[in-house]
mmCIF file of C-alpha atoms in Angstrom:
data_model
loop_
_atom_site.group_PDB
_atom_site.id
_atom_site.type_symbol
_atom_site.label_atom_id
_atom_site.label_comp_id
_atom_site.label_asym_id
_atom_site.label_seq_id
_atom_site.Cartn_x
_atom_site.Cartn_y
_atom_site.Cartn_z
ATOM 1 C CA MET C 1 114.432 84.046 105.619
ATOM 2 C CA SER C 2 111.262 83.327 103.684
ATOM 3 C CA ARG C 3 110.054 85.626 100.963
ATOM 4 C CA ARG C 4 106.577 87.037 101.281
ATOM 5 C CA TYR C 5 105.646 87.796 97.692
ATOM 6 C CA GLY C 6 102.156 89.165 97.393
ATOM 7 C CA ILE C 7 101.659 89.391 101.153
ATOM 8 C CA ALA C 8 103.655 92.277 102.590
ATOM 9 C CA PRO C 9 102.046 95.686 102.073
ATOM 10 C CA TYR C 10 103.508 97.684 99.219
ATOM 11 C CA ILE C 11 105.652 100.695 100.139
ATOM 12 C CA MET C 12 104.651 103.716 98.143
ATOM 13 C CA PRO C 13 107.021 106.180 96.470
ATOM 14 C CA PRO C 14 107.255 109.630 98.071
ATOM 15 C CA THR C 15 105.268 111.485 95.391
ATOM 16 C CA ILE C 16 102.454 110.675 93.021
ATOM 17 C CA THR C 17 102.008 112.794 89.904
ATOM 18 C CA ALA C 18 100.433 112.030 86.563
ATOM 19 C CA ALA C 19 103.728 110.369 85.529
ATOM 20 C CA SER C 20 103.590 107.886 88.412
ATOM 21 C CA ARG C 21 103.341 104.166 87.777
ATOM 22 C CA PHE C 22 100.172 104.435 89.870
ATOM 23 C CA ALA C 23 98.673 107.067 87.554
ATOM 24 C CA LEU C 24 99.137 107.625 83.834
ATOM 25 C CA THR C 25 102.708 106.181 83.855
ATOM 26 C CA SER C 26 105.796 107.734 82.337
ATOM 27 C CA SER C 27 105.435 105.742 79.129
ATOM 28 C CA MET C 28 102.123 107.418 78.423
ATOM 29 C CA MET C 29 103.402 110.832 79.411
ATOM 30 C CA ARG C 30 106.370 110.456 77.079
ATOM 31 C CA SER C 31 104.311 109.107 74.212
ATOM 32 C CA GLY C 32 103.099 112.442 73.044
ATOM 33 C CA SER C 33 104.408 115.242 75.195
ATOM 34 C CA ALA C 34 107.616 117.034 76.013
ATOM 35 C CA ALA C 35 108.921 117.343 79.556
ATOM 36 C CA PRO C 36 106.811 119.530 81.852
ATOM 37 C CA ALA C 37 107.549 123.216 81.405
ATOM 38 C CA SER C 38 105.956 126.636 81.274
ATOM 39 C CA GLY C 39 103.753 127.466 78.344
ATOM 40 C CA THR C 40 100.128 127.438 77.355
ATOM 41 C CA SER C 41 97.986 127.252 80.450
ATOM 42 C CA PRO C 42 95.965 124.089 81.125
ATOM 43 C CA TRP C 43 93.180 126.553 81.889
ATOM 44 C CA SER C 44 93.572 128.628 78.731
ATOM 45 C CA ASP C 45 89.998 127.946 77.697
ATOM 46 C CA ALA C 46 88.484 128.428 81.133
ATOM 47 C CA ALA C 47 89.808 129.401 84.516
ATOM 48 C CA ASN C 48 88.292 128.038 87.721
ATOM 49 C CA THR C 49 88.155 124.512 86.363
ATOM 50 C CA VAL C 50 89.318 121.333 88.093
ATOM 51 C CA ILE C 51 91.565 119.247 85.848
ATOM 52 C CA ALA C 52 91.979 115.725 87.205
ATOM 53 C CA PHE C 53 93.893 112.499 86.550
ATOM 54 C CA PRO C 54 93.182 109.036 87.950
ATOM 55 C CA PHE C 55 95.522 107.135 90.254
ATOM 56 C CA VAL C 56 95.355 103.860 92.124
ATOM 57 C CA LEU C 57 96.682 102.813 95.499
ATOM 58 C CA PRO C 58 97.582 99.188 96.228
ATOM 59 C CA VAL C 59 97.771 99.821 99.960
ATOM 60 C CA THR C 60 96.373 102.272 102.484
ATOM 61 C CA THR C 61 98.487 105.373 101.973
ATOM 62 C CA PRO C 62 98.802 108.609 103.938
ATOM 63 C CA ILE C 63 98.659 111.818 101.938
ATOM 64 C CA TYR C 64 100.402 114.520 103.939
ATOM 65 C CA LYS C 65 100.627 117.411 101.495
ATOM 66 C CA VAL C 66 100.059 118.341 97.879
ATOM 67 C CA PHE C 67 102.080 120.429 95.457
ATOM 68 C CA TRP C 68 102.092 121.969 92.029
ATOM 69 C CA VAL C 69 105.016 123.258 90.003
ATOM 70 C CA ASN C 70 104.902 126.979 89.311
ATOM 71 C CA GLY C 71 105.707 128.246 85.867
ATOM 72 C CA SER C 72 108.265 130.837 84.832
ATOM 73 C CA ALA C 73 105.867 133.605 85.935
ATOM 74 C CA ALA C 74 104.074 132.269 88.997
ATOM 75 C CA GLY C 75 100.723 133.836 89.657
ATOM 76 C CA GLY C 76 97.031 133.269 90.088
ATOM 77 C CA ASN C 77 95.543 131.097 92.808
ATOM 78 C CA SER C 78 95.486 127.326 92.892
ATOM 79 C CA ASP C 79 93.953 124.493 94.857
ATOM 80 C CA ILE C 80 94.240 120.697 94.794
ATOM 81 C CA ALA C 81 91.740 118.093 95.902
ATOM 82 C CA ILE C 82 91.265 114.336 95.953
ATOM 83 C CA TYR C 83 88.104 112.606 94.774
ATOM 84 C CA ASP C 84 87.004 109.003 95.085
ATOM 85 C CA GLU C 85 86.208 106.817 92.081
ATOM 86 C CA ASN C 86 82.688 108.181 91.965
ATOM 87 C CA TYR C 87 83.928 111.782 91.807
ATOM 88 C CA ASN C 88 82.942 112.475 95.388
ATOM 89 C CA PHE C 89 85.098 115.128 97.007
ATOM 90 C CA LEU C 90 87.230 113.646 99.809
ATOM 91 C CA VAL C 91 89.708 116.287 100.872
ATOM 92 C CA GLY C 92 91.404 119.455 99.672
ATOM 93 C CA THR C 93 93.628 122.172 101.016
ATOM 94 C CA GLY C 94 90.613 124.235 101.988
ATOM 95 C CA ALA C 95 91.982 127.428 100.476
ATOM 96 C CA ALA C 96 93.003 129.145 97.253
ATOM 97 C CA THR C 97 96.764 129.663 97.468
ATOM 98 C CA ALA C 98 98.570 132.339 95.486
ATOM 99 C CA GLY C 99 101.325 131.050 93.242
ATOM 100 C CA SER C 100 104.745 132.129 94.492
ATOM 101 C CA GLY C 101 108.235 131.206 93.349
ATOM 102 C CA ASN C 102 108.976 130.886 89.650
ATOM 103 C CA SER C 103 109.721 127.432 88.237
ATOM 104 C CA VAL C 104 109.723 125.651 91.588
ATOM 105 C CA PRO C 105 107.287 123.326 93.325
ATOM 106 C CA GLN C 106 104.890 124.946 95.780
ATOM 107 C CA VAL C 107 103.769 122.746 98.657
ATOM 108 C CA VAL C 108 100.498 123.131 100.539
ATOM 109 C CA ALA C 109 99.177 121.039 103.397
ATOM 110 C CA LEU C 110 95.829 119.328 103.080
ATOM 111 C CA SER C 111 93.159 120.429 105.500
ATOM 112 C CA ALA C 112 94.007 117.169 107.308
ATOM 113 C CA THR C 113 96.485 114.336 106.720
ATOM 114 C CA THR C 114 94.375 111.782 104.943
ATOM 115 C CA TRP C 115 94.687 108.012 104.863
ATOM 116 C CA LEU C 116 93.355 106.606 101.610
ATOM 117 C CA SER C 117 92.382 102.950 101.411
ATOM 118 C CA PRO C 118 93.426 100.847 98.413
ATOM 119 C CA GLY C 119 91.454 101.763 95.359
ATOM 120 C CA LEU C 120 90.915 104.210 92.527
ATOM 121 C CA TYR C 121 90.986 107.962 93.098
ATOM 122 C CA TYR C 122 91.328 111.203 91.181
ATOM 123 C CA ALA C 123 93.671 114.076 91.940
ATOM 124 C CA GLY C 124 92.420 117.421 90.667
ATOM 125 C CA MET C 125 93.851 120.912 90.441
ATOM 126 C CA ALA C 126 92.029 124.172 89.792
ATOM 127 C CA HIS C 127 93.543 127.547 88.911
ATOM 128 C CA SER C 128 92.028 131.008 88.921
ATOM 129 C CA ALA C 129 93.531 132.422 85.717
ATOM 130 C CA THR C 130 94.028 131.628 82.028
ATOM 131 C CA THR C 131 97.439 133.329 81.942
ATOM 132 C CA ILE C 132 100.305 131.397 80.366
ATOM 133 C CA ASN C 133 103.482 130.440 82.242
ATOM 134 C CA GLN C 134 101.871 130.322 85.675
ATOM 135 C CA VAL C 135 101.957 126.535 86.112
ATOM 136 C CA PHE C 136 104.230 123.854 84.628
ATOM 137 C CA ARG C 137 102.372 121.417 82.429
ATOM 138 C CA TRP C 138 102.639 118.549 79.992
ATOM 139 C CA SER C 139 101.349 119.433 76.557
ATOM 140 C CA VAL C 140 100.065 117.091 73.893
ATOM 141 C CA ALA C 141 99.611 119.722 71.229
ATOM 142 C CA THR C 142 101.195 117.420 68.651
ATOM 143 C CA ILE C 143 98.847 114.477 69.093
ATOM 144 C CA GLY C 144 95.669 116.001 70.424
ATOM 145 C CA THR C 145 93.569 115.819 73.531
ATOM 146 C CA ALA C 146 92.131 112.377 72.917
ATOM 147 C CA ILE C 147 95.012 110.930 74.894
ATOM 148 C CA TRP C 148 93.862 112.679 78.072
ATOM 149 C CA GLN C 149 90.409 111.257 77.611
ATOM 150 C CA ALA C 150 91.825 107.802 76.890
ATOM 151 C CA LEU C 151 93.841 107.997 80.119
ATOM 152 C CA GLY C 152 90.788 108.851 82.193
ATOM 153 C CA CYS C 153 91.392 112.551 82.797
ATOM 154 C CA TRP C 154 88.481 114.984 83.127
ATOM 155 C CA LYS C 155 87.553 118.557 83.927
ATOM 156 C CA PHE C 156 84.858 120.231 86.013
ATOM 157 C CA ALA C 157 84.001 123.888 86.490
ATOM 158 C CA GLN C 158 84.816 124.857 90.071
ATOM 159 C CA THR C 159 85.573 128.137 91.754
ATOM 160 C CA LEU C 160 88.327 128.095 94.326
ATOM 161 C CA PRO C 161 88.697 126.678 96.907
ATOM 162 C CA ILE C 162 87.650 123.265 95.633
ATOM 163 C CA SER C 163 84.726 121.743 97.488
ATOM 164 C CA GLY C 164 81.822 119.472 96.690
ATOM 165 C CA ASN C 165 81.493 116.559 94.329
ATOM 166 C CA ALA C 166 82.448 116.761 90.668
ATOM 167 C CA THR C 167 80.497 116.162 87.515
ATOM 168 C CA PRO C 168 83.275 115.280 85.063
ATOM 169 C CA ALA C 169 83.456 116.354 81.453
ATOM 170 C CA ASP C 170 85.939 115.489 78.697
ATOM 171 C CA LEU C 171 89.309 117.216 79.069
ATOM 172 C CA THR C 172 89.628 119.180 75.832
ATOM 173 C CA ASN C 173 92.686 121.282 76.646
ATOM 174 C CA VAL C 174 96.068 120.176 75.318
ATOM 175 C CA ALA C 175 97.825 120.763 78.635
ATOM 176 C CA LEU C 176 97.785 118.775 81.879
ATOM 177 C CA PRO C 177 99.096 120.632 84.951
ATOM 178 C CA TYR C 178 102.112 119.293 86.823
ATOM 179 C CA PHE C 179 100.945 118.672 90.350
ATOM 180 C CA GLY C 180 100.914 115.827 92.792
ATOM 181 C CA LEU C 181 100.538 114.254 96.196
ATOM 182 C CA ILE C 182 103.186 113.727 98.890
ATOM 183 C CA THR C 183 103.133 110.446 100.805
ATOM 184 C CA ARG C 184 106.103 111.062 103.100
ATOM 185 C CA SER C 185 106.205 113.173 106.212
ATOM 186 C CA GLY C 186 109.100 115.450 106.995
ATOM 187 C CA PHE C 187 110.980 116.474 103.860
ATOM 188 C CA ASP C 188 108.502 117.054 101.038
ATOM 189 C CA VAL C 189 109.875 118.140 97.616
ATOM 190 C CA MET G 1 84.025 119.003 104.514
ATOM 191 C CA PRO G 2 84.260 115.210 104.423
ATOM 192 C CA THR G 3 87.561 113.589 105.242
ATOM 193 C CA SER G 4 88.558 109.996 105.224
ATOM 194 C CA SER G 5 87.953 108.257 108.538
ATOM 195 C CA LEU G 6 89.500 105.048 107.321
ATOM 196 C CA LYS G 7 91.941 103.396 109.652
ATOM 197 C CA PRO G 8 95.463 102.788 108.415
ATOM 198 C CA ALA G 9 96.592 99.271 107.691
ATOM 199 C CA MET G 10 99.187 97.963 110.100
ATOM 200 C CA ILE G 11 102.463 97.606 108.260
ATOM 201 C CA GLY G 12 103.530 93.945 108.321
ATOM 202 C CA ASN G 13 100.064 92.606 109.140
ATOM 203 C CA PRO G 14 98.990 90.735 106.018
ATOM 204 C CA MET G 15 95.461 90.259 107.342
ATOM 205 C CA SER G 16 94.815 93.986 107.113
ATOM 206 C CA LEU G 17 94.940 94.130 103.314
ATOM 207 C CA SER G 18 91.720 94.731 101.396
ATOM 208 C CA PHE G 19 93.086 92.872 98.396
ATOM 209 C CA PRO G 20 96.453 91.290 97.496
ATOM 210 C CA SER G 21 99.140 93.908 97.056
ATOM 211 C CA SER G 22 100.728 94.248 93.642
ATOM 212 C CA TYR G 23 104.075 93.210 95.041
ATOM 213 C CA ARG G 24 107.049 93.305 92.725
ATOM 214 C CA PRO G 25 110.497 91.915 93.684
ATOM 215 C CA ASN G 26 113.400 94.338 93.723
ATOM 216 C CA MET G 27 115.590 94.561 90.658
ATOM 217 C CA VAL G 28 119.230 93.531 91.038
ATOM 218 C CA MET G 29 120.527 97.030 90.194
ATOM 219 C CA ILE G 30 118.809 99.969 91.841
ATOM 220 C CA HIS G 31 119.465 103.521 90.637
ATOM 221 C CA PRO G 32 117.539 106.816 90.397
ATOM 222 C CA PHE G 33 115.772 105.699 87.210
ATOM 223 C CA SER G 34 114.639 102.380 88.715
ATOM 224 C CA VAL G 35 111.070 101.586 89.587
ATOM 225 C CA GLU G 36 112.383 101.343 93.151
ATOM 226 C CA ALA G 37 113.431 104.999 92.960
ATOM 227 C CA HIS G 38 111.999 107.864 90.917
ATOM 228 C CA GLY G 39 112.051 106.186 87.544
ATOM 229 C CA ASP G 40 108.521 106.932 86.467
ATOM 230 C CA GLU G 41 108.561 110.501 87.707
ATOM 231 C CA LEU G 42 111.949 111.238 86.160
ATOM 232 C CA MET G 43 111.070 109.718 82.825
ATOM 233 C CA GLY G 44 107.857 111.698 82.776
ATOM 234 C CA GLY G 45 109.763 114.877 83.576
ATOM 235 C CA THR G 46 112.475 114.940 80.946
ATOM 236 C CA THR G 47 113.442 114.091 77.407
ATOM 237 C CA ALA G 48 117.174 114.506 78.100
ATOM 238 C CA ASN G 49 119.849 111.840 77.585
ATOM 239 C CA LEU G 50 122.794 110.840 79.780
ATOM 240 C CA THR G 51 125.881 112.997 79.335
ATOM 241 C CA SER G 52 129.089 113.561 81.305
ATOM 242 C CA THR G 53 128.251 116.146 83.966
ATOM 243 C CA THR G 54 130.041 117.517 87.003
ATOM 244 C CA PRO G 55 127.951 117.233 90.170
ATOM 245 C CA ALA G 56 126.770 120.264 92.067
ATOM 246 C CA GLY G 57 127.015 118.626 95.495
ATOM 247 C CA GLN G 58 125.482 115.533 97.054
ATOM 248 C CA HIS G 59 122.584 114.242 94.973
ATOM 249 C CA GLY G 60 120.059 112.061 96.753
ATOM 250 C CA CYS G 61 117.114 110.002 95.632
ATOM 251 C CA MET G 62 114.640 108.080 97.722
ATOM 252 C CA ILE G 63 114.388 104.344 97.123
ATOM 253 C CA THR G 64 111.500 102.155 98.200
ATOM 254 C CA LEU G 65 112.351 98.515 98.911
ATOM 255 C CA ASN G 66 109.329 96.252 99.056
ATOM 256 C CA ASP G 67 111.524 93.376 100.137
ATOM 257 C CA SER G 68 114.833 93.241 101.953
ATOM 258 C CA PHE G 69 117.766 93.818 99.634
ATOM 259 C CA LEU G 70 121.264 92.401 100.076
ATOM 260 C CA VAL G 71 123.633 95.118 98.936
ATOM 261 C CA ARG G 72 126.892 93.685 97.709
ATOM 262 C CA LYS G 73 128.368 96.711 95.938
ATOM 263 C CA VAL G 74 127.825 100.375 95.332
ATOM 264 C CA TRP G 75 128.524 101.850 91.911
ATOM 265 C CA TRP G 76 128.325 104.875 89.640
ATOM 266 C CA ALA G 77 128.758 105.569 85.935
ATOM 267 C CA ASN G 78 131.895 107.595 85.206
ATOM 268 C CA GLY G 79 131.657 110.342 82.646
ATOM 269 C CA THR G 80 134.815 112.010 81.361
ATOM 270 C CA ILE G 81 137.730 111.465 83.723
ATOM 271 C CA GLY G 82 140.116 114.401 83.588
ATOM 272 C CA GLY G 83 141.716 114.448 87.009
ATOM 273 C CA SER G 84 141.851 112.951 90.489
ATOM 274 C CA ASN G 85 138.458 112.966 92.113
ATOM 275 C CA ASN G 86 137.026 110.350 94.429
ATOM 276 C CA ALA G 87 133.395 109.286 94.336
ATOM 277 C CA ASP G 88 131.145 107.540 96.800
ATOM 278 C CA VAL G 89 127.628 106.199 97.243
ATOM 279 C CA ALA G 90 125.819 105.891 100.568
ATOM 280 C CA VAL G 91 122.420 104.757 101.816
ATOM 281 C CA TYR G 92 120.676 106.416 104.779
ATOM 282 C CA SER G 93 117.517 105.834 106.775
ATOM 283 C CA GLU G 94 114.499 107.837 105.644
ATOM 284 C CA ASP G 95 115.169 110.500 108.283
ATOM 285 C CA GLY G 96 118.793 110.741 107.231
ATOM 286 C CA ALA G 97 119.967 110.089 110.771
ATOM 287 C CA THR G 98 121.568 106.714 110.148
ATOM 288 C CA ARG G 99 124.050 105.810 107.462
ATOM 289 C CA ILE G 100 123.307 102.196 106.667
ATOM 290 C CA LEU G 101 126.097 101.582 104.178
ATOM 291 C CA PHE G 102 128.675 103.451 102.122
ATOM 292 C CA GLY G 103 131.575 102.715 99.835
ATOM 293 C CA ASN G 104 134.130 104.853 101.719
ATOM 294 C CA GLY G 105 135.134 106.463 98.440
ATOM 295 C CA ALA G 106 137.380 105.446 95.544
ATOM 296 C CA LEU G 107 139.462 107.275 92.953
ATOM 297 C CA MET G 108 137.370 107.664 89.815
ATOM 298 C CA SER G 109 138.933 105.746 86.955
ATOM 299 C CA GLY G 110 137.840 104.823 83.440
ATOM 300 C CA SER G 111 135.889 107.316 81.356
ATOM 301 C CA ASN G 112 132.366 106.272 80.385
ATOM 302 C CA THR G 113 132.469 103.071 82.406
ATOM 303 C CA VAL G 114 130.622 101.812 85.449
ATOM 304 C CA GLN G 115 132.868 101.782 88.505
ATOM 305 C CA GLU G 116 132.063 99.795 91.612
ATOM 306 C CA ILE G 117 133.156 99.536 95.230
ATOM 307 C CA ASP G 118 132.914 96.171 96.932
ATOM 308 C CA ILE G 119 131.466 96.528 100.433
ATOM 309 C CA SER G 120 130.803 94.098 103.238
ATOM 310 C CA ASP G 121 127.385 92.763 102.327
ATOM 311 C CA VAL G 122 124.548 94.627 104.037
ATOM 312 C CA LEU G 123 120.994 93.335 104.214
ATOM 313 C CA VAL G 124 118.766 96.398 103.974
ATOM 314 C CA PRO G 125 115.233 95.727 105.294
ATOM 315 C CA ARG G 126 112.145 96.724 103.327
ATOM 316 C CA GLY G 127 111.401 100.403 103.703
ATOM 317 C CA ARG G 128 112.256 103.820 102.276
ATOM 318 C CA TYR G 129 115.824 105.114 102.227
ATOM 319 C CA TRP G 130 117.949 107.913 100.825
ATOM 320 C CA MET G 131 120.596 106.865 98.309
ATOM 321 C CA VAL G 132 123.225 109.560 97.803
ATOM 322 C CA TYR G 133 126.072 110.218 95.352
ATOM 323 C CA SER G 134 128.983 112.584 95.873
ATOM 324 C CA GLN G 135 132.402 113.394 94.450
ATOM 325 C CA SER G 136 135.384 115.078 96.083
ATOM 326 C CA GLY G 137 135.763 117.575 93.231
ATOM 327 C CA VAL G 138 134.462 118.660 89.835
ATOM 328 C CA THR G 139 137.411 117.767 87.641
ATOM 329 C CA ASN G 140 135.678 114.554 86.618
ATOM 330 C CA GLY G 141 132.212 114.015 85.281
ATOM 331 C CA VAL G 142 129.555 111.441 86.066
ATOM 332 C CA LEU G 143 127.004 110.268 83.535
ATOM 333 C CA ALA G 144 123.835 112.124 84.363
ATOM 334 C CA VAL G 145 120.596 113.526 83.056
ATOM 335 C CA THR G 146 120.093 117.249 83.493
ATOM 336 C CA MET G 147 116.524 118.425 83.667
ATOM 337 C CA ALA G 148 114.495 121.283 85.024
ATOM 338 C CA VAL G 149 115.178 121.711 88.743
ATOM 339 C CA ALA G 150 111.452 121.895 89.394
ATOM 340 C CA ASN G 151 110.939 118.508 87.765
ATOM 341 C CA VAL G 152 113.753 116.945 89.791
ATOM 342 C CA ARG G 153 112.168 118.220 92.987
ATOM 343 C CA ALA G 154 108.693 117.118 91.937
ATOM 344 C CA ALA G 155 110.081 113.619 91.406
ATOM 345 C CA GLY G 156 111.186 113.559 95.051
ATOM 346 C CA PHE G 157 114.927 114.142 94.622
ATOM 347 C CA ALA G 158 116.868 116.025 97.300
ATOM 348 C CA PHE G 159 120.258 117.664 97.632
ATOM 349 C CA ALA G 160 122.952 118.631 100.088
ATOM 350 C CA SER G 161 125.770 121.043 99.459
ATOM 351 C CA GLY G 162 129.418 120.094 99.739
ATOM 352 C CA LEU G 163 131.571 117.799 97.629
ATOM 353 C CA THR G 164 132.421 115.275 100.334
ATOM 354 C CA VAL G 165 133.921 111.798 100.066
ATOM 355 C CA PRO G 166 133.267 109.679 101.957
ATOM 356 C CA ILE G 167 129.748 110.994 102.476
ATOM 357 C CA GLY G 168 128.979 111.805 106.109
ATOM 358 C CA SER G 169 127.487 109.619 108.828
ATOM 359 C CA THR G 170 124.166 111.480 108.574
ATOM 360 C CA TRP G 171 122.442 113.157 105.661
ATOM 361 C CA THR G 172 120.137 116.137 105.773
ATOM 362 C CA PRO G 173 118.080 116.542 102.606
ATOM 363 C CA SER G 174 117.251 119.976 101.309
ATOM 364 C CA ALA G 175 115.418 121.233 98.268
ATOM 365 C CA ALA G 176 117.372 120.444 95.131
ATOM 366 C CA THR G 177 118.994 123.451 93.511
ATOM 367 C CA SER G 178 120.440 121.443 90.666
ATOM 368 C CA GLY G 179 118.637 119.520 87.946
ATOM 369 C CA ILE G 180 121.431 116.939 87.704
ATOM 370 C CA VAL G 181 120.421 113.307 88.187
ATOM 371 C CA PRO G 182 123.566 111.131 88.233
ATOM 372 C CA LEU G 183 123.525 107.473 87.262
ATOM 373 C CA PHE G 184 124.612 105.610 90.411
ATOM 374 C CA GLY G 185 123.294 102.985 92.747
ATOM 375 C CA ILE G 186 123.493 99.777 94.676
ATOM 376 C CA ALA G 187 123.869 96.243 93.395
ATOM 377 C CA GLY G 188 122.497 92.987 94.694
ATOM 378 C CA ARG G 189 124.961 90.872 92.777
ATOM 379 C CA THR G 190 128.716 90.495 92.822
ATOM 380 C CA GLN G 191 129.106 91.309 89.137
ATOM 381 C CA VAL G 192 128.256 94.914 88.425
ATOM 382 C CA ALA G 193 129.956 95.688 85.143
#
């Protein structure tokens, strides 16, 4: 049997979040933040704002669903969308979904299963409220928000549901929401 | 609302790639914290350390093999051994319908040591699989990380109830209700510990 290094398409892991090796990586997430948990809202300074992180795909990858992790007091409405490298809106769930189920992931289907070609993308999440404990998040309160900017994260004012292209601005909040994409069909998270 | 109209690449057709894939050979020991499993997601979701922990049922993680992997042994990391429990590790197809390999169970022995079961070598093709750990009881502990259940689920972990050894011929994943992530896995070499 011959090995096919560098030829066979890469098989993607079942989820992609900010901690993924295809996004900000766990080493960066652990460098200045505690584990994701409830606390100060990523939208404490402004609700109805998309907060996004970059990710890359080495192969064409299907995105079946998206999810976020509710906080200890789930509430508000949320939406998730995917943008291309030029901040053009590609796909979202098409609706603002009410948070339900404390401290558990909440899964929502995209408006259509989407096949993304290899390349750079952004995953963004918007939330309708500034209330604490509604969404799990990483927090970099101890080292400051420059790390989010250094990692390529951004924000953009957007009422729910998310639609239209983004005009990114520096992410100045200490918290990054815990949300992600699901690349497997059937069992999600 | 624009959606992608891009056609999917045909798996196994190297001519369909837009650019060379960032292929990385499998490691010789694959476990939940490996790159081949949920390593990045788990490490980004906890600051906990390994401690002796009794399992809550059958704990499963999804592994992605980007090349075929010859499994020579299955193994787990014993925690505190206080009684007579058996442990087992099994690998299933992504839909859980086919058990590809399993250790058939062994009496846990040796606190805070890695224990292995030698199996007839199985060549597992590239793909995604469930890798599952179970014990027959909760008298003994396994070295594990315990983290928020939500973070375990977000990493892609799954769970099945029942302390069963050997683990069954099929496996049906359900949402994890426990934040326990045991240290267990498969080995591509004869020497494990």
